[in-house]
Tab-separated table of C-alpha atoms in Angstrom:
chain	number	residue	atom	x	y	z
A	1	MET	CA	21.568	15.009	-0.258
A	2	GLU	CA	21.333	11.888	1.820
A	3	ASN	CA	21.545	13.884	5.062
A	4	LEU	CA	18.867	16.351	3.655
A	5	ILE	CA	16.480	13.499	2.789
A	6	ALA	CA	17.069	11.936	6.205
A	7	SER	CA	16.286	15.174	7.964
A	8	VAL	CA	13.070	15.764	5.957
A	9	HIS	CA	11.967	12.189	6.584
A	10	HIS	CA	12.566	12.526	10.387
A	11	TRP	CA	10.741	15.885	10.505
A	12	LEU	CA	7.757	14.643	8.323
A	13	TRP	CA	7.245	11.405	10.065
A	14	GLY	CA	7.379	12.845	13.542
A	15	ALA	CA	4.625	12.719	16.201
A	16	PRO	CA	2.192	15.124	14.343
A	17	LEU	CA	1.772	12.997	11.281
A	18	LEU	CA	1.661	9.739	13.184
A	19	VAL	CA	-0.935	11.179	15.480
A	20	PHE	CA	-2.881	12.627	12.481
A	21	LEU	CA	-2.853	9.279	10.654
A	22	ILE	CA	-3.757	6.965	13.577
A	23	GLY	CA	-6.208	9.606	14.766
A	24	THR	CA	-7.982	9.522	11.426
A	25	HIS	CA	-8.068	5.671	11.502
A	26	ILE	CA	-9.735	5.754	14.895
A	27	TYR	CA	-12.147	8.570	14.058
A	28	MET	CA	-13.250	7.000	10.813
A	29	THR	CA	-13.741	3.756	12.658
A	30	PHE	CA	-16.032	5.567	14.990
A	31	ARG	CA	-17.919	7.646	12.289
A	32	THR	CA	-18.606	4.521	10.172
A	33	GLY	CA	-19.880	2.537	13.137
A	34	GLY	CA	-16.980	0.110	12.981
A	35	ILE	CA	-17.013	-0.649	9.326
A	36	GLN	CA	-14.342	-3.406	10.036
A	37	LYS	CA	-17.210	-5.753	11.086
A	38	LYS	CA	-18.357	-5.702	7.473
A	39	ILE	CA	-15.017	-6.818	6.031
A	40	PHE	CA	-16.305	-10.285	5.211
A	41	LEU	CA	-19.274	-8.784	3.400
A	42	GLY	CA	-16.789	-6.815	1.390
A	43	ILE	CA	-14.809	-9.940	0.620
A	44	ARG	CA	-17.970	-11.682	-0.691
A	45	LEU	CA	-18.939	-8.632	-2.787
A	46	SER	CA	-15.506	-8.496	-4.367
A	47	PHE	CA	-15.986	-11.956	-5.876
A	48	ARG	CA	-19.548	-11.301	-7.130
A	49	LYS	CA	-20.437	-10.263	-10.695
A	50	SER	CA	-20.292	-6.631	-11.296
A	51	ALA	CA	-23.637	-4.729	-10.638
A	52	GLY	CA	-22.974	-2.751	-13.870
A	53	GLY	CA	-22.972	1.034	-14.189
A	54	PRO	CA	-20.469	3.573	-15.522
A	55	GLY	CA	-16.688	2.577	-15.306
A	56	ASP	CA	-13.774	1.130	-17.139
A	57	ILE	CA	-13.073	-2.113	-15.322
A	58	SER	CA	-14.842	-4.595	-13.094
A	59	PRO	CA	-14.913	-4.049	-9.268
A	60	PHE	CA	-12.702	-7.137	-8.871
A	61	ARG	CA	-10.085	-5.809	-11.367
A	62	ALA	CA	-10.231	-2.471	-9.655
A	63	LEU	CA	-9.393	-4.215	-6.348
A	64	MET	CA	-6.645	-6.161	-7.972
A	65	THR	CA	-5.179	-2.971	-9.506
A	66	SER	CA	-5.165	-1.360	-6.024
A	67	LEU	CA	-3.775	-4.447	-4.441
A	68	ALA	CA	-0.992	-4.538	-7.029
A	69	SER	CA	0.269	-1.194	-5.688
A	70	THR	CA	-0.047	-2.441	-2.034
A	71	ILE	CA	0.972	-6.132	-2.034
A	72	GLY	CA	4.628	-6.014	-2.846
A	73	THR	CA	7.843	-4.795	-1.378
A	74	GLY	CA	5.892	-3.469	1.689
A	75	ASN	CA	5.076	-7.125	2.549
A	76	ILE	CA	8.450	-8.435	1.850
A	77	VAL	CA	11.244	-5.828	2.316
A	78	GLY	CA	9.063	-3.314	4.064
A	79	VAL	CA	8.233	-5.601	6.934
A	80	GLY	CA	11.915	-6.457	7.271
A	81	THR	CA	12.852	-2.781	7.221
A	82	ALA	CA	10.306	-2.016	9.903
A	83	ILE	CA	11.875	-4.652	12.176
A	84	ALA	CA	15.450	-3.649	11.304
A	85	LEU	CA	14.695	0.054	12.200
A	86	GLY	CA	11.992	-0.155	14.787
A	87	GLY	CA	12.521	-3.642	16.368
A	88	PRO	CA	10.015	-6.509	16.655
A	89	GLY	CA	7.309	-4.162	18.167
A	90	ALA	CA	7.053	-2.528	14.786
A	91	VAL	CA	5.192	-5.656	13.605
A	92	PHE	CA	2.372	-4.945	16.075
A	93	TRP	CA	2.050	-1.254	15.004
A	94	MET	CA	1.871	-2.320	11.375
A	95	TRP	CA	-0.987	-4.664	12.225
A	96	ILE	CA	-2.794	-1.996	14.186
A	97	SER	CA	-2.425	0.402	11.370
A	98	GLY	CA	-4.073	-2.172	8.999
A	99	VAL	CA	-7.074	-3.042	11.294
A	100	LEU	CA	-7.865	0.604	12.003
A	101	GLY	CA	-6.925	1.625	8.439
A	102	ILE	CA	-9.748	-0.455	6.964
A	103	ALA	CA	-12.106	2.350	8.004
A	104	THR	CA	-10.003	5.094	6.392
A	105	LYS	CA	-9.695	3.014	3.130
A	106	TYR	CA	-13.456	2.680	3.114
A	107	GLY	CA	-14.078	6.329	3.590
A	108	GLU	CA	-11.672	7.634	1.030
A	109	SER	CA	-12.930	5.063	-1.524
A	110	PHE	CA	-16.581	6.017	-0.828
A	111	MET	CA	-15.816	9.649	-1.645
A	112	ALA	CA	-13.786	8.869	-4.713
A	113	VAL	CA	-16.666	6.835	-6.291
A	114	ARG	CA	-19.325	9.318	-5.105
A	115	TYR	CA	-17.593	12.299	-6.627
A	116	ARG	CA	-15.983	10.756	-9.683
A	117	VAL	CA	-16.298	12.345	-13.133
A	118	ARG	CA	-16.409	11.319	-16.687
A	119	THR	CA	-13.401	12.592	-18.710
A	120	GLU	CA	-13.457	13.951	-22.250
A	121	THR	CA	-12.557	10.478	-23.524
A	122	GLY	CA	-15.485	8.871	-21.714
A	123	ARG	CA	-13.517	7.164	-18.924
A	124	MET	CA	-14.286	7.542	-15.264
A	125	ALA	CA	-11.822	9.369	-13.104
A	126	GLY	CA	-11.866	9.995	-9.314
A	127	GLY	CA	-9.826	10.400	-6.218
A	128	ALA	CA	-9.041	12.957	-3.540
A	129	MET	CA	-8.245	15.626	-6.202
A	130	TYR	CA	-11.789	15.489	-7.480
A	131	VAL	CA	-13.239	15.296	-3.963
A	132	LEU	CA	-11.273	18.401	-2.977
A	133	SER	CA	-12.095	20.388	-6.076
A	134	ARG	CA	-15.662	19.196	-6.846
A	135	ARG	CA	-17.103	18.640	-3.363
A	136	LEU	CA	-15.050	20.938	-1.163
A	137	ARG	CA	-14.518	23.693	-3.888
A	138	CYS	CA	-10.844	23.717	-3.208
A	139	PRO	CA	-9.100	23.368	-6.589
A	140	TRP	CA	-5.648	24.297	-5.234
A	141	GLY	CA	-5.963	21.390	-2.737
A	142	GLY	CA	-6.883	19.045	-5.586
A	143	ALA	CA	-3.870	20.184	-7.556
A	144	LEU	CA	-1.644	19.758	-4.521
A	145	PHE	CA	-2.791	16.196	-3.988
A	146	ALA	CA	-2.479	15.420	-7.704
A	147	PHE	CA	1.136	16.791	-7.694
A	148	PHE	CA	2.045	14.695	-4.655
A	149	THR	CA	0.385	11.630	-6.276
A	150	ALA	CA	2.596	12.090	-9.380
A	151	LEU	CA	5.604	12.405	-7.191
A	152	ALA	CA	4.724	9.468	-5.063
A	153	ALA	CA	4.288	7.268	-8.112
A	154	LEU	CA	7.795	8.125	-9.199
A	155	GLY	CA	9.226	7.397	-5.676
A	156	MET	CA	7.409	4.496	-4.112
A	157	GLY	CA	5.771	3.240	-7.260
A	158	SER	CA	8.834	3.200	-9.543
A	159	MET	CA	12.100	3.726	-7.705
A	160	VAL	CA	11.465	1.644	-4.537
A	161	GLN	CA	10.194	-1.292	-6.477
A	162	SER	CA	12.979	-1.482	-9.062
A	163	ASN	CA	15.520	-0.919	-6.222
A	164	SER	CA	14.111	-3.902	-4.295
A	165	ILE	CA	14.156	-6.223	-7.329
A	166	ALA	CA	17.726	-5.089	-8.247
A	167	SER	CA	19.017	-5.494	-4.727
A	168	LEU	CA	17.596	-9.001	-4.353
A	169	GLY	CA	18.840	-9.919	-7.897
A	170	GLN	CA	22.378	-8.919	-6.980
A	171	THR	CA	22.257	-10.624	-3.622
A	172	ASN	CA	20.690	-13.944	-4.695
A	173	LEU	CA	21.554	-14.250	-8.267
A	174	GLN	CA	24.657	-11.937	-8.599
A	175	ILE	CA	23.075	-9.896	-11.467
A	176	ALA	CA	24.347	-6.335	-11.850
A	177	PRO	CA	21.552	-3.859	-10.689
A	178	TRP	CA	21.557	-1.918	-14.011
A	179	ILE	CA	20.864	-5.105	-15.962
A	180	THR	CA	17.902	-5.991	-13.647
A	181	GLY	CA	16.621	-2.372	-13.909
A	182	SER	CA	16.832	-2.379	-17.681
A	183	VAL	CA	14.888	-5.584	-17.994
A	184	VAL	CA	12.236	-4.280	-15.572
A	185	CYS	CA	11.887	-1.066	-17.555
A	186	VAL	CA	11.341	-2.832	-20.860
A	187	LEU	CA	8.666	-5.271	-19.490
A	188	ALA	CA	6.875	-2.427	-17.664
A	189	TYR	CA	6.721	-0.205	-20.762
A	190	LEU	CA	5.089	-3.064	-22.660
A	191	VAL	CA	2.341	-3.360	-20.101
A	192	LEU	CA	1.875	0.350	-19.616
A	193	ALA	CA	1.552	1.145	-23.252
A	194	GLY	CA	-1.762	-0.918	-23.209
A	195	GLY	CA	-3.427	1.399	-20.760
A	196	VAL	CA	-5.817	0.721	-17.939
A	197	GLN	CA	-7.232	-2.455	-19.482
A	198	SER	CA	-3.784	-3.938	-19.887
A	199	ILE	CA	-2.767	-2.960	-16.378
A	200	ALA	CA	-5.885	-4.358	-14.815
A	201	ARG	CA	-5.713	-7.538	-16.835
A	202	VAL	CA	-2.140	-8.323	-15.764
A	203	CYS	CA	-2.849	-7.505	-12.160
A	204	SER	CA	-6.012	-9.626	-11.923
A	205	VAL	CA	-3.989	-12.636	-12.925
A	206	LEU	CA	-0.633	-11.947	-11.124
A	207	ILE	CA	-1.834	-10.753	-7.744
A	208	PRO	CA	-4.029	-13.649	-6.663
A	209	ALA	CA	-1.452	-16.305	-7.768
A	210	MET	CA	1.531	-14.588	-6.128
A	211	ALA	CA	-0.340	-13.751	-2.923
A	212	LEU	CA	-1.100	-17.380	-2.448
A	213	PHE	CA	2.480	-18.383	-3.277
A	214	PHE	CA	3.861	-15.914	-0.768
A	215	PHE	CA	1.365	-17.013	1.875
A	216	VAL	CA	2.518	-20.619	1.608
A	217	GLY	CA	6.166	-19.534	1.812
A	218	ASN	CA	5.525	-17.767	5.125
A	219	LEU	CA	3.727	-20.865	6.486
A	220	LEU	CA	6.780	-22.973	5.574
A	221	VAL	CA	9.131	-20.586	7.609
A	222	LEU	CA	6.616	-20.670	10.531
A	223	TRP	CA	6.570	-24.457	10.349
A	224	LEU	CA	10.305	-24.717	10.527
A	225	THR	CA	10.433	-22.312	13.468
A	226	ARG	CA	7.224	-23.537	15.155
A	227	GLU	CA	8.940	-23.968	18.542
A	228	PHE	CA	9.665	-20.226	18.651
A	229	VAL	CA	6.273	-18.829	17.347
A	230	GLY	CA	4.910	-18.225	20.808
A	231	ASP	CA	8.091	-16.510	22.030
A	232	ALA	CA	8.011	-14.399	18.823
A	233	LEU	CA	4.489	-13.187	19.576
A	234	LEU	CA	5.421	-12.342	23.058
A	235	LEU	CA	8.522	-10.372	22.017
A	236	ILE	CA	6.440	-8.475	19.478
A	237	LEU	CA	3.884	-7.414	22.096
A	238	GLN	CA	6.547	-6.537	24.732
A	239	SER	CA	8.568	-4.566	22.239
A	240	ALA	CA	5.486	-2.680	20.998
A	241	PHE	CA	4.825	-1.124	24.337
A	242	SER	CA	8.243	-0.956	26.184
A	243	PRO	CA	9.951	2.415	26.355
A	244	GLN	CA	13.208	0.527	25.696
A	245	SER	CA	12.777	-2.524	23.441
A	246	ALA	CA	12.582	-5.980	24.921
A	247	ALA	CA	14.846	-6.953	21.985
A	248	GLY	CA	17.671	-5.197	23.768
A	249	GLY	CA	18.498	-1.595	24.507
A	250	ALA	CA	21.786	-1.902	22.593
A	251	ALA	CA	19.867	-2.182	19.388
A	252	GLY	CA	18.427	1.331	19.992
A	253	TYR	CA	14.809	0.284	19.594
A	254	THR	CA	12.255	2.393	21.544
A	255	LEU	CA	8.547	2.740	21.665
A	256	ARG	CA	8.794	5.702	19.441
A	257	SER	CA	10.883	3.897	16.751
A	258	ALA	CA	8.504	0.912	16.956
A	259	MET	CA	5.517	3.136	16.343
A	260	GLN	CA	7.167	5.388	13.768
A	261	TYR	CA	8.542	2.610	11.516
A	262	GLY	CA	5.582	0.298	12.108
A	263	ILE	CA	2.959	2.910	11.222
A	264	SER	CA	5.012	4.430	8.307
A	265	ARG	CA	5.676	1.015	6.828
A	266	GLY	CA	2.098	0.042	7.458
A	267	LEU	CA	0.962	3.094	5.461
A	268	PHE	CA	3.577	2.211	2.781
A	269	SER	CA	2.165	-1.315	2.659
A	270	ASN	CA	-1.636	-0.822	2.811
A	271	GLU	CA	-1.804	2.866	1.749
A	272	SER	CA	-4.810	3.570	3.963
A	273	GLY	CA	-5.028	7.381	4.291
A	274	MET	CA	-2.892	8.118	1.176
A	275	GLY	CA	-5.767	8.270	-1.282
A	276	SER	CA	-4.207	6.057	-3.900
A	277	ALA	CA	-6.375	3.020	-3.975
A	278	PRO	CA	-9.582	5.156	-4.374
A	279	ILE	CA	-8.258	6.312	-7.782
A	280	ALA	CA	-8.634	2.654	-8.937
A	281	ALA	CA	-11.931	2.171	-7.165
A	282	ALA	CA	-13.288	5.205	-9.077
A	283	ALA	CA	-12.688	3.353	-12.367
A	284	ALA	CA	-14.952	0.370	-11.338
A	285	LYS	CA	-18.235	-0.467	-13.066
A	286	ASN	CA	-20.347	0.095	-9.949
A	287	THR	CA	-23.170	2.599	-9.274
A	288	ASP	CA	-23.020	2.193	-5.515
A	289	PRO	CA	-20.270	4.019	-3.668
A	290	VAL	CA	-20.795	2.065	-0.404
A	291	ARG	CA	-20.539	-1.315	-2.204
A	292	GLN	CA	-17.341	-0.366	-3.996
A	293	ALA	CA	-15.903	1.164	-0.851
A	294	LEU	CA	-16.426	-2.122	1.051
A	295	ILE	CA	-14.706	-3.962	-1.772
A	296	ALA	CA	-11.804	-1.500	-1.783
A	297	SER	CA	-11.405	-1.725	1.999
A	298	THR	CA	-10.709	-5.454	1.773
A	299	GLY	CA	-7.362	-4.549	0.161
A	300	THR	CA	-5.996	-3.329	3.559
A	301	PHE	CA	-7.252	-6.463	5.248
A	302	TRP	CA	-5.463	-8.797	2.829
A	303	ASP	CA	-2.291	-6.706	2.634
A	304	THR	CA	-1.584	-5.783	6.255
A	305	VAL	CA	-3.905	-7.645	8.581
A	306	VAL	CA	-3.079	-10.960	6.856
A	307	LEU	CA	0.135	-10.910	4.894
A	308	CYS	CA	2.191	-8.253	6.686
A	309	ALA	CA	1.372	-9.844	10.122
A	310	LEU	CA	2.242	-13.277	8.870
A	311	THR	CA	5.500	-12.087	7.348
A	312	GLY	CA	6.411	-10.258	10.529
A	313	LEU	CA	5.790	-13.191	12.732
A	314	ALA	CA	7.824	-15.365	10.411
A	315	LEU	CA	10.786	-13.013	10.456
A	316	VAL	CA	10.823	-12.590	14.250
A	317	SER	CA	10.403	-16.403	14.713
A	318	ALA	CA	13.396	-16.948	12.370
A	319	MET	CA	15.470	-14.412	14.318
A	320	LEU	CA	14.842	-16.307	17.540
A	321	ALA	CA	15.382	-19.669	15.979
A	322	GLU	CA	18.657	-18.897	14.283
A	323	PRO	CA	20.234	-15.995	16.321
A	324	SER	CA	23.719	-16.704	14.959
A	325	VAL	CA	22.472	-15.964	11.350
A	326	PHE	CA	21.394	-12.486	12.443
A	327	ALA	CA	24.241	-11.695	14.829
A	328	ASP	CA	26.722	-9.821	12.675
A	329	GLY	CA	25.394	-6.408	13.272
A	330	PRO	CA	22.531	-4.244	12.059
A	331	LEU	CA	20.789	-5.621	8.892
A	332	ASP	CA	18.793	-3.711	6.349
A	333	GLY	CA	15.233	-4.855	5.595
A	334	GLY	CA	16.193	-6.758	2.474
A	335	LEU	CA	19.049	-8.727	4.021
A	336	LEU	CA	17.068	-9.558	7.158
A	337	THR	CA	14.239	-10.928	4.960
A	338	SER	CA	16.694	-12.855	2.775
A	339	ARG	CA	18.285	-14.557	5.830
A	340	ALA	CA	14.950	-15.462	7.275
A	341	PHE	CA	13.753	-17.173	4.190
A	342	GLY	CA	17.169	-18.697	3.747
A	343	LEU	CA	15.954	-21.281	6.367
A	344	LEU	CA	14.136	-22.830	3.496
A	345	GLY	CA	17.379	-23.966	2.032
A	346	ASP	CA	18.163	-23.626	-1.708
A	347	PHE	CA	14.484	-22.917	-2.283
A	348	GLY	CA	14.526	-19.728	-0.124
A	349	PRO	CA	16.495	-17.352	-2.350
A	350	VAL	CA	14.536	-18.540	-5.402
A	351	PHE	CA	11.205	-18.205	-3.537
A	352	LEU	CA	12.017	-14.676	-2.355
A	353	THR	CA	13.399	-13.392	-5.571
A	354	VAL	CA	10.340	-14.757	-7.565
A	355	SER	CA	7.889	-13.266	-4.975
A	356	LEU	CA	9.416	-9.860	-4.800
A	357	THR	CA	10.004	-9.581	-8.456
A	358	ALA	CA	6.381	-10.404	-9.317
A	359	PHE	CA	4.937	-8.237	-6.550
A	360	ALA	CA	7.229	-5.286	-7.209
A	361	PHE	CA	6.639	-5.477	-10.962
A	362	SER	CA	2.881	-5.426	-10.469
A	363	THR	CA	3.296	-2.377	-8.165
A	364	ILE	CA	5.245	-0.572	-10.767
A	365	VAL	CA	2.398	-0.985	-13.247
A	366	GLY	CA	-0.251	-0.435	-10.689
A	367	TRP	CA	1.151	2.788	-9.417
A	368	TYR	CA	1.689	4.144	-12.958
A	369	TYR	CA	-2.111	4.186	-13.330
A	370	TYR	CA	-2.225	6.466	-10.232
A	371	GLY	CA	0.412	8.758	-11.509
A	372	GLU	CA	-1.134	8.933	-14.934
A	373	ARG	CA	-4.504	9.892	-13.496
A	374	ALA	CA	-2.850	12.612	-11.492
A	375	VAL	CA	-1.040	13.950	-14.414
A	376	GLU	CA	-4.199	14.012	-16.479
A	377	TYR	CA	-5.827	16.105	-13.711
A	378	LEU	CA	-2.907	18.525	-13.691
A	379	LEU	CA	-1.841	18.815	-17.385
A	380	GLY	CA	-4.257	16.778	-19.485
A	381	ARG	CA	-3.649	13.665	-21.724
A	382	LYS	CA	-0.927	15.547	-23.685
A	383	ALA	CA	1.516	14.873	-20.698
A	384	PHE	CA	1.018	11.040	-20.762
A	385	GLY	CA	3.915	10.314	-23.090
A	386	PRO	CA	6.551	12.470	-21.235
A	387	TYR	CA	5.426	11.143	-17.853
A	388	ARG	CA	5.612	7.485	-18.946
A	389	LEU	CA	9.199	8.065	-20.094
A	390	LEU	CA	10.002	9.826	-16.893
A	391	TYR	CA	8.380	6.996	-14.874
A	392	ILE	CA	10.466	4.277	-16.701
A	393	GLY	CA	13.551	6.383	-16.325
A	394	THR	CA	13.213	6.632	-12.623
A	395	ALA	CA	12.683	2.969	-12.359
A	396	LEU	CA	16.124	2.542	-14.010
A	397	TRP	CA	17.645	5.126	-11.727
A	398	GLY	CA	16.204	3.613	-8.568
A	399	SER	CA	17.642	0.281	-9.340
A	400	VAL	CA	21.205	1.576	-8.685
A	401	LEU	CA	20.678	3.972	-5.812
A	402	SER	CA	21.110	3.440	-2.102
A	403	SER	CA	18.205	1.405	-0.465
A	404	ASP	CA	18.020	3.769	2.563
A	405	VAL	CA	17.611	6.782	0.401
A	406	ILE	CA	15.034	5.238	-1.749
A	407	TRP	CA	12.941	4.100	1.182
A	408	GLN	CA	13.071	7.451	2.847
A	409	LEU	CA	12.019	9.166	-0.499
A	410	GLY	CA	9.087	6.758	-0.613
A	411	ASP	CA	8.062	7.534	2.963
A	412	ILE	CA	8.307	11.369	2.281
A	413	SER	CA	6.108	11.151	-0.873
A	414	ASN	CA	3.583	8.957	1.070
A	415	GLY	CA	3.389	11.530	3.894
A	416	LEU	CA	2.974	14.484	1.598
A	417	MET	CA	0.214	12.692	-0.357
A	418	ALA	CA	-1.636	11.723	2.858
A	419	ILE	CA	-1.996	15.175	4.358
A	420	PRO	CA	-4.600	16.746	1.978
A	421	ASN	CA	-6.388	13.477	1.604
A	422	LEU	CA	-6.812	13.076	5.497
A	423	ALA	CA	-7.924	16.587	5.792
A	424	ALA	CA	-10.739	15.997	3.258
A	425	LEU	CA	-11.766	12.793	5.161
A	426	TRP	CA	-12.118	14.777	8.465
A	427	ILE	CA	-14.135	17.528	6.760
A	428	LEU	CA	-16.495	14.993	5.086
A	429	SER	CA	-16.680	12.485	7.796
A	430	ASP	CA	-20.288	13.337	8.675
A	431	GLU	CA	-21.394	12.693	5.095
A	432	ILE	CA	-19.518	9.357	5.011
A	433	GLY	CA	-21.040	8.277	8.327
A	434	ASP	CA	-24.588	9.325	7.413
A	435	GLN	CA	-24.607	7.567	4.071
A	436	THR	CA	-22.993	4.411	5.513
A	437	ARG	CA	-25.609	4.118	8.326
A	438	ARG	CA	-28.434	4.473	5.800
A	439	TRP	CA	-27.111	1.768	3.483
A	440	LYS	CA	-28.358	-1.768	3.362
A	441	PRO	CA	-27.008	-4.595	1.077
A	442	SER	CA	-30.349	-4.784	-0.705
A	443	GLU	CA	-30.024	-1.231	-1.774
A	444	VAL	CA	-27.195	-1.724	-4.214
A	445	GLY	CA	-27.409	0.722	-7.026
A	446	LYS	CA	-30.281	2.779	-5.600
A	447	SER	CA	-30.183	5.884	-3.340
A	448	LEU	CA	-26.349	6.314	-3.304
A	449	ALA	CA	-25.961	6.395	-7.064
A	450	LYS	CA	-26.740	10.083	-7.162
A	451	GLY	CA	-23.051	11.042	-6.551
């Protein structure tokens, strides 16, 4: 089974999907007139009071819910995994995927808000499944995306997160994985039972506090390795473009592996192109699709352009500063990250365990919301109970499985989810570009509320 999963992962994340993903990022950047230049406007809008309108949660809480599913193991273990498998150059490709991915996150969020619907219970629901079925008249495409979303929630939302928590708990605190997994499942169930309001409330408090905490931790590692930061930047750039990695050919790092793992882990981290974050954006109390899309696009900026880049630089600097610590053969992402933050002394393991546990837990509850909306689209609300039990069960199962298998399953579900979403973006790119060019900040809540 492990060999089969590895083969599917290698085939799916080959050149075609990498080109499709990066090509979409570049094309959406062009079609939106370089929407990245409005990222600071989006940041300002995310902290302003809601403009009102139909929705279940405030725009800020919608952003925090989407950030809960992105800021997590992708920023901690995911960056380490990218470096372990793709070399230091993977950090550069993760960053590029974030910068360009801002445009894709904007486009998919715009469409999700524009074509959202009110469910029979009065809540707002949106995402690529509704764009495909309502706008493109392709119900089978919507069903396919919803199925992949429900599957991805079980993989990257549940299993990957609990596995990362359990692995660090075993490494740093000597706690058996099944015990950690059980505690995570109980706590997650208590939050999930409260619905979207409970999820958004937890995420809006937990994510800003933990992001700041993790940011400071990275700065401390960079301060301790400050003499090697310049060399680390140079190594990252050289490895990103060298046919054979500047980190050493014996490691097996190549340009292809740097791009493959950098971009795939970038997607895992910021989810631009997957169509997941727009599901949360569609629940926001906002009548203006452009305004909410600008707010949603800031998630990619914070997650990858800032935090992932900072973590990657800290890890490579630590590797150069203490080569003996990393010299005992290939490391997996979790172990590489643990040893890098071990430079902080006794505080390092505690810092890493607290950060990853909080981030991964928030990702578990945030991704459940996506899975639940997908299941509602496919089977209706009657399926909520069984799916919630399945979700909690896979979290427990994931805590005791092999890390490599778990991450590959997460990548596979990500890729499958991205394909129909990216196809919809290409088809509707003219509409996205046209409406974006016509919008002005003073027009909030006016002409684009018709969707």
